[in-house]
């Protein structure tokens, strides 16, 4: 395994991180335990979860993934072996704190205590804000996103949040903080206000990034690299689309998209064409297309950890093995050519 620094925290996190959101819905607790055992044995020390998980998010699955991880810690007695990240949900889900889940002082204090209880731990290594209160262009909202908000009110909220997180750090309940699904303006503002007011600094930003979704470039990637607020890349396989299993309207039984009632905005004719091109490129170079996609993310200088997820051990083992694959210049040239043809398929 390879390791990279998590911002300015001094922590070394595995370049491949373990995503967990299927545990409690697609995967049972026993399967989650098996994945964690294997990942840790392979040198993965960074696990990422969220209070919202498992997915698809529902009132019934809320908190289940954290509970499974907590049960694993209790059974294995190995909390000190894992750098644990979780997230507080932003507004939108009516079953979280009665639908009043704006990220503010009151909700942070409640959410942290609930996560600690479910995770059966007395500290969280990286506490992240799952999505901004003001909204963002993620989750298929890029075509209609308008940054129309009260700037002063947003900045006041940022300071309140940072002050609350500072107190939790002082109390020993969390150790470091990070962002998720943020914009370039938002990330810069969080860093600016932390420095100006002597408050905790965001160590990372967890955004979608893959061969198919490269919105992180070039602006956020520059911030991530030069402001030491690296990317934790989610959905590096584009929710499994890059494998080709959903091409031409296919919907295999039991897959994530088959059980998810939400409309999948990533599926369209452009996406299918891009996927077919990436599969052809992988075949040309005798590569597994999923490993090629993961290796591409692994090789980006601005990536701190590539968050993989799997529903089977076969998938997990193959995904982790991507750490040993280095894409050669001719493969990278092929990727660039496909990107120019399909720069933003969804």
Short mmCIF file of C-alpha atoms in Angstrom, two decimals:
data_model
loop_
_atom_site.label_atom_id
_atom_site.label_comp_id
_atom_site.label_asym_id
_atom_site.label_seq_id
_atom_site.Cartn_x
_atom_site.Cartn_y
_atom_site.Cartn_z
CA UNK A 1 0.00 0.00 0.00
CA UNK A 2 1.02 3.60 -0.57
CA UNK A 3 0.34 6.43 1.87
CA UNK A 4 -0.08 10.19 1.64
CA UNK A 5 -0.29 13.01 4.16
CA UNK A 6 -3.78 14.09 5.15
CA UNK A 7 -3.49 17.85 4.75
CA UNK A 8 -1.36 19.32 7.52
CA UNK A 9 -2.55 16.84 10.15
CA UNK A 10 0.61 14.73 10.17
CA UNK A 11 -1.49 11.61 9.54
CA UNK A 12 -0.47 9.17 6.81
CA UNK A 13 -3.55 7.72 5.14
CA UNK A 14 -3.64 4.89 2.64
CA UNK A 15 -3.89 6.05 -0.97
CA UNK A 16 -6.79 3.64 -1.31
CA UNK A 17 -9.43 4.25 1.31
CA UNK A 18 -12.30 1.94 2.18
CA UNK A 19 -15.76 3.22 1.35
CA UNK A 20 -18.52 1.70 3.45
CA UNK A 21 -21.91 2.94 2.31
CA UNK A 22 -23.28 -0.42 1.12
CA UNK A 23 -23.03 -2.04 4.56
CA UNK A 24 -26.47 -2.24 6.07
CA UNK A 25 -28.31 -2.36 2.74
CA UNK A 26 -26.56 -4.23 -0.07
CA UNK A 27 -24.10 -5.87 2.32
CA UNK A 28 -24.73 -7.55 5.65
CA UNK A 29 -22.76 -6.92 8.82
CA UNK A 30 -20.79 -10.15 8.29
CA UNK A 31 -19.85 -9.03 4.78
CA UNK A 32 -18.83 -5.62 6.10
CA UNK A 33 -16.64 -7.33 8.71
CA UNK A 34 -15.01 -9.45 5.98
CA UNK A 35 -14.28 -6.38 3.88
CA UNK A 36 -12.76 -4.47 6.80
CA UNK A 37 -10.63 -7.45 7.84
CA UNK A 38 -9.28 -7.87 4.32
CA UNK A 39 -8.72 -4.16 3.70
CA UNK A 40 -6.82 -3.69 6.95
CA UNK A 41 -4.68 -6.72 6.16
CA UNK A 42 -3.85 -5.14 2.79
CA UNK A 43 -2.56 -1.98 4.46
CA UNK A 44 -5.68 0.16 4.13
CA UNK A 45 -5.85 2.28 7.27
CA UNK A 46 -8.41 4.88 6.14
CA UNK A 47 -12.13 4.07 6.41
CA UNK A 48 -14.78 6.57 5.33
CA UNK A 49 -18.42 6.53 6.39
CA UNK A 50 -21.28 8.93 7.17
CA UNK A 51 -24.23 9.23 9.50
CA UNK A 52 -26.50 9.09 6.42
CA UNK A 53 -25.33 5.61 5.34
CA UNK A 54 -26.35 2.97 4.26
CA UNK A 55 -27.45 3.93 0.76
CA UNK A 56 -29.86 4.39 -0.85
CA UNK A 57 -30.59 6.66 2.12
CA UNK A 58 -33.80 5.93 4.02
CA UNK A 59 -35.06 6.32 7.55
CA UNK A 60 -34.62 2.56 8.05
CA UNK A 61 -30.98 2.47 6.91
CA UNK A 62 -29.90 5.72 8.60
CA UNK A 63 -26.89 5.09 10.85
CA UNK A 64 -26.62 1.39 10.02
CA UNK A 65 -23.18 1.60 8.44
CA UNK A 66 -21.69 3.43 11.40
CA UNK A 67 -23.22 0.81 13.71
CA UNK A 68 -21.61 -2.02 11.72
CA UNK A 69 -18.21 -0.33 11.95
CA UNK A 70 -18.72 0.18 15.67
CA UNK A 71 -19.57 -3.48 16.15
CA UNK A 72 -16.40 -4.41 14.23
CA UNK A 73 -14.28 -2.19 16.47
CA UNK A 74 -15.85 -3.80 19.52
CA UNK A 75 -15.25 -7.31 18.18
CA UNK A 76 -11.72 -6.79 16.86
CA UNK A 77 -10.38 -4.40 19.55
CA UNK A 78 -8.44 -2.52 16.87
CA UNK A 79 -9.74 1.04 16.87
CA UNK A 80 -6.16 2.34 16.98
CA UNK A 81 -5.36 0.66 13.64
CA UNK A 82 -7.85 2.76 11.66
CA UNK A 83 -8.00 6.42 10.68
CA UNK A 84 -11.75 6.86 10.80
CA UNK A 85 -13.69 9.47 8.84
CA UNK A 86 -17.39 10.17 9.06
CA UNK A 87 -19.71 12.99 8.01
CA UNK A 88 -22.58 15.08 9.28
CA UNK A 89 -25.46 15.31 6.81
CA UNK A 90 -26.55 18.65 5.45
CA UNK A 91 -30.15 19.74 4.90
CA UNK A 92 -32.60 17.70 2.78
CA UNK A 93 -33.35 14.38 4.49
CA UNK A 94 -36.54 14.61 6.60
CA UNK A 95 -35.68 11.69 8.89
CA UNK A 96 -32.45 13.25 10.17
CA UNK A 97 -33.07 15.35 13.28
CA UNK A 98 -36.67 15.90 12.26
CA UNK A 99 -35.70 17.38 8.92
CA UNK A 100 -33.88 20.24 10.65
CA UNK A 101 -30.37 19.18 9.73
CA UNK A 102 -28.72 22.44 8.76
CA UNK A 103 -25.04 22.21 9.62
CA UNK A 104 -24.79 24.51 12.64
CA UNK A 105 -23.68 24.36 16.26
CA UNK A 106 -26.72 22.57 17.64
CA UNK A 107 -26.83 19.91 14.93
CA UNK A 108 -23.08 19.29 14.97
CA UNK A 109 -23.13 18.64 18.71
CA UNK A 110 -26.03 16.20 18.36
CA UNK A 111 -24.60 14.47 15.29
CA UNK A 112 -21.14 13.94 16.79
CA UNK A 113 -22.55 12.33 19.93
CA UNK A 114 -24.79 10.03 17.88
CA UNK A 115 -21.93 9.01 15.58
CA UNK A 116 -19.60 8.32 18.51
CA UNK A 117 -22.26 6.11 20.09
CA UNK A 118 -22.92 4.12 16.91
CA UNK A 119 -19.22 3.82 16.10
CA UNK A 120 -18.43 2.66 19.65
CA UNK A 121 -15.47 5.00 19.88
CA UNK A 122 -14.61 8.08 21.88
CA UNK A 123 -13.03 9.98 18.98
CA UNK A 124 -13.38 10.53 15.24
CA UNK A 125 -10.17 11.15 13.28
CA UNK A 126 -11.72 13.17 10.45
CA UNK A 127 -15.13 14.81 10.80
CA UNK A 128 -16.52 16.04 7.49
CA UNK A 129 -19.40 18.25 6.37
CA UNK A 130 -21.26 16.03 3.89
CA UNK A 131 -22.65 18.83 1.70
CA UNK A 132 -23.01 22.59 2.09
CA UNK A 133 -26.07 24.21 3.63
CA UNK A 134 -26.26 26.57 0.66
CA UNK A 135 -26.36 23.71 -1.86
CA UNK A 136 -23.78 22.75 -4.46
CA UNK A 137 -23.44 21.50 -8.01
CA UNK A 138 -22.94 17.88 -6.96
CA UNK A 139 -25.43 14.99 -7.14
CA UNK A 140 -26.53 15.91 -10.66
CA UNK A 141 -27.29 19.54 -9.88
CA UNK A 142 -24.53 21.09 -11.99
CA UNK A 143 -26.79 22.13 -14.87
CA UNK A 144 -29.02 24.23 -12.66
CA UNK A 145 -26.74 25.32 -9.84
CA UNK A 146 -26.85 29.05 -9.17
CA UNK A 147 -24.64 30.48 -6.40
CA UNK A 148 -27.40 32.73 -5.12
CA UNK A 149 -27.03 33.14 -1.36
CA UNK A 150 -26.43 35.70 1.36
CA UNK A 151 -22.64 35.81 1.48
CA UNK A 152 -22.44 37.35 4.95
CA UNK A 153 -24.88 34.83 6.41
CA UNK A 154 -22.88 31.98 4.90
CA UNK A 155 -19.61 33.33 6.30
CA UNK A 156 -21.18 33.79 9.73
CA UNK A 157 -22.31 30.16 9.62
CA UNK A 158 -18.82 29.03 8.58
CA UNK A 159 -17.34 30.75 11.63
CA UNK A 160 -19.98 29.24 13.94
CA UNK A 161 -19.25 25.79 12.53
CA UNK A 162 -15.48 26.20 12.88
CA UNK A 163 -15.82 27.43 16.46
CA UNK A 164 -18.02 24.44 17.30
CA UNK A 165 -15.58 22.03 15.69
CA UNK A 166 -12.72 23.70 17.58
CA UNK A 167 -14.49 22.99 20.86
CA UNK A 168 -15.03 19.35 19.87
CA UNK A 169 -11.34 19.05 19.02
CA UNK A 170 -10.43 20.53 22.40
CA UNK A 171 -12.82 18.05 24.03
CA UNK A 172 -11.05 15.18 22.24
CA UNK A 173 -14.18 14.01 20.41
CA UNK A 174 -12.86 14.78 16.93
CA UNK A 175 -9.29 15.28 15.80
CA UNK A 176 -9.42 16.87 12.35
CA UNK A 177 -12.03 18.29 9.99
CA UNK A 178 -12.81 18.13 6.30
CA UNK A 179 -15.22 19.18 3.58
CA UNK A 180 -17.31 17.21 1.13
CA UNK A 181 -19.10 18.20 -2.08
CA UNK A 182 -17.74 21.73 -1.82
CA UNK A 183 -16.97 24.32 -4.47
CA UNK A 184 -13.76 26.23 -5.11
CA UNK A 185 -15.21 29.36 -3.50
CA UNK A 186 -16.44 27.43 -0.48
CA UNK A 187 -13.15 25.63 0.05
CA UNK A 188 -11.16 28.84 -0.23
CA UNK A 189 -13.50 30.63 2.16
CA UNK A 190 -13.27 27.88 4.80
CA UNK A 191 -9.46 28.05 4.63
CA UNK A 192 -9.42 31.85 4.68
CA UNK A 193 -11.70 32.16 7.71
CA UNK A 194 -9.83 29.49 9.65
CA UNK A 195 -6.56 31.34 9.16
CA UNK A 196 -8.07 34.75 9.88
CA UNK A 197 -9.73 33.70 13.14
CA UNK A 198 -7.24 31.11 14.39
CA UNK A 199 -9.72 28.27 13.95
CA UNK A 200 -9.22 24.64 12.82
CA UNK A 201 -8.19 24.16 9.21
CA UNK A 202 -9.97 21.88 6.77
CA UNK A 203 -7.64 18.97 6.01
CA UNK A 204 -9.39 17.53 2.97
CA UNK A 205 -12.25 17.80 0.52
CA UNK A 206 -14.26 14.74 -0.48
CA UNK A 207 -15.75 15.27 -3.93
CA UNK A 208 -16.73 13.08 -6.85
CA UNK A 209 -13.80 12.35 -9.16
CA UNK A 210 -13.30 9.74 -11.86
CA UNK A 211 -12.48 9.29 -15.53
CA UNK A 212 -16.07 10.33 -16.23
CA UNK A 213 -16.41 13.15 -13.70
CA UNK A 214 -13.48 15.55 -13.68
CA UNK A 215 -15.21 18.69 -12.43
CA UNK A 216 -12.54 18.88 -9.72
CA UNK A 217 -10.07 20.03 -12.37
CA UNK A 218 -8.56 22.55 -12.76
CA UNK A 219 -9.62 24.96 -10.01
CA UNK A 220 -10.24 22.70 -7.03
CA UNK A 221 -7.27 20.51 -7.92
CA UNK A 222 -5.02 23.56 -7.69
CA UNK A 223 -6.42 24.43 -4.27
CA UNK A 224 -6.12 20.82 -3.10
CA UNK A 225 -2.49 20.57 -4.11
CA UNK A 226 -1.12 23.97 -3.18
CA UNK A 227 -3.24 24.66 -0.10
CA UNK A 228 -2.68 21.14 1.29
CA UNK A 229 -6.36 20.28 1.34
CA UNK A 230 -6.24 17.11 -0.72
CA UNK A 231 -9.01 15.29 -2.51
CA UNK A 232 -10.70 12.23 -1.08
CA UNK A 233 -12.19 10.95 -4.33
CA UNK A 234 -15.65 9.41 -4.12
CA UNK A 235 -17.24 7.30 -6.85
CA UNK A 236 -13.98 6.68 -8.73
CA UNK A 237 -15.81 4.02 -10.78
CA UNK A 238 -18.75 6.35 -11.50
CA UNK A 239 -21.15 4.25 -9.40
CA UNK A 240 -19.94 1.17 -11.26
CA UNK A 241 -20.90 2.51 -14.69
CA UNK A 242 -17.33 2.33 -15.98
CA UNK A 243 -17.49 -1.48 -15.78
CA UNK A 244 -20.01 -1.46 -18.62
CA UNK A 245 -22.62 -3.42 -16.69
CA UNK A 246 -25.27 -0.73 -17.21
CA UNK A 247 -24.63 -0.15 -20.92
CA UNK A 248 -27.61 0.15 -23.27
CA UNK A 249 -30.12 0.26 -20.46
CA UNK A 250 -29.01 -2.93 -18.71
CA UNK A 251 -29.94 -3.08 -15.03
CA UNK A 252 -28.50 -6.23 -13.42
CA UNK A 253 -30.51 -7.58 -10.51
CA UNK A 254 -29.26 -6.57 -7.07
CA UNK A 255 -26.90 -3.87 -8.30
CA UNK A 256 -26.81 -0.48 -6.61
CA UNK A 257 -28.70 1.29 -9.36
CA UNK A 258 -31.33 -1.44 -9.53
CA UNK A 259 -32.24 -1.03 -5.86
CA UNK A 260 -31.95 2.77 -5.79
CA UNK A 261 -35.27 4.54 -6.47
CA UNK A 262 -33.53 7.83 -7.25
CA UNK A 263 -33.08 8.80 -10.89
CA UNK A 264 -29.49 8.13 -12.00
CA UNK A 265 -28.43 11.31 -13.74
CA UNK A 266 -25.19 9.77 -14.99
CA UNK A 267 -26.89 7.44 -17.49
CA UNK A 268 -27.37 8.80 -21.01
CA UNK A 269 -26.17 8.24 -24.58
CA UNK A 270 -23.06 10.38 -24.05
CA UNK A 271 -22.10 8.38 -20.99
CA UNK A 272 -22.55 5.07 -22.80
CA UNK A 273 -20.34 6.25 -25.66
CA UNK A 274 -17.60 7.41 -23.29
CA UNK A 275 -17.71 4.15 -21.33
CA UNK A 276 -17.44 2.11 -24.51
CA UNK A 277 -14.39 4.17 -25.51
CA UNK A 278 -12.70 3.63 -22.13
CA UNK A 279 -13.43 -0.10 -22.26
CA UNK A 280 -11.92 -0.28 -25.76
CA UNK A 281 -8.82 1.57 -24.53
CA UNK A 282 -8.43 -0.82 -21.60
CA UNK A 283 -8.83 -3.83 -23.88
CA UNK A 284 -6.26 -2.42 -26.30
CA UNK A 285 -3.70 -2.34 -23.49
CA UNK A 286 -4.86 -5.60 -21.87
CA UNK A 287 -6.08 -3.83 -18.75
CA UNK A 288 -9.14 -4.32 -16.60
CA UNK A 289 -11.18 -1.17 -17.19
CA UNK A 290 -12.06 -0.75 -13.50
CA UNK A 291 -8.43 -1.09 -12.46
CA UNK A 292 -7.46 1.39 -15.18
CA UNK A 293 -10.03 3.87 -13.87
CA UNK A 294 -8.83 3.49 -10.29
CA UNK A 295 -5.17 3.72 -11.26
CA UNK A 296 -5.91 6.97 -13.07
CA UNK A 297 -7.29 8.46 -9.85
CA UNK A 298 -4.43 7.01 -7.79
CA UNK A 299 -1.88 8.78 -9.99
CA UNK A 300 -3.26 12.30 -9.53
CA UNK A 301 -0.96 14.44 -7.38
CA UNK A 302 -3.90 16.25 -5.78
CA UNK A 303 -5.57 13.02 -4.58
CA UNK A 304 -4.97 12.10 -0.95
CA UNK A 305 -7.09 8.94 -0.93
CA UNK A 306 -9.17 7.10 -3.51
CA UNK A 307 -12.33 5.82 -1.82
CA UNK A 308 -13.32 2.46 -3.23
CA UNK A 309 -16.50 0.56 -2.50
CA UNK A 310 -17.49 -3.01 -3.29
CA UNK A 311 -20.37 -5.38 -2.74
CA UNK A 312 -18.34 -8.57 -3.29
CA UNK A 313 -14.93 -9.67 -2.10
CA UNK A 314 -13.92 -10.27 -5.71
CA UNK A 315 -14.61 -6.60 -6.49
CA UNK A 316 -12.82 -5.46 -3.36
CA UNK A 317 -9.69 -7.47 -4.08
CA UNK A 318 -9.53 -6.25 -7.68
CA UNK A 319 -10.07 -2.63 -6.62
CA UNK A 320 -7.33 -2.75 -4.00
CA UNK A 321 -4.96 -4.39 -6.49
CA UNK A 322 -5.15 -1.23 -8.61
CA UNK A 323 -2.55 0.24 -6.24
CA UNK A 324 0.09 -1.80 -8.09
CA UNK A 325 -0.91 -0.55 -11.55
CA UNK A 326 0.86 2.45 -13.05
CA UNK A 327 -0.63 3.75 -16.26
CA UNK A 328 1.96 4.30 -18.97
CA UNK A 329 2.06 7.42 -21.17
CA UNK A 330 0.28 5.80 -24.11
CA UNK A 331 -2.65 4.83 -21.87
CA UNK A 332 -2.78 8.34 -20.40
CA UNK A 333 -2.70 9.80 -23.91
CA UNK A 334 -5.64 7.60 -24.82
CA UNK A 335 -7.54 8.78 -21.75
CA UNK A 336 -6.90 12.40 -22.69
CA UNK A 337 -8.17 11.81 -26.22
CA UNK A 338 -11.39 10.25 -24.93
CA UNK A 339 -11.85 13.09 -22.47
CA UNK A 340 -11.57 15.65 -25.27
CA UNK A 341 -14.30 13.79 -27.14
CA UNK A 342 -16.53 13.37 -24.06
CA UNK A 343 -15.41 16.11 -21.65
CA UNK A 344 -18.52 16.23 -19.48
CA UNK A 345 -20.89 13.37 -20.30
CA UNK A 346 -23.25 14.04 -17.37
#
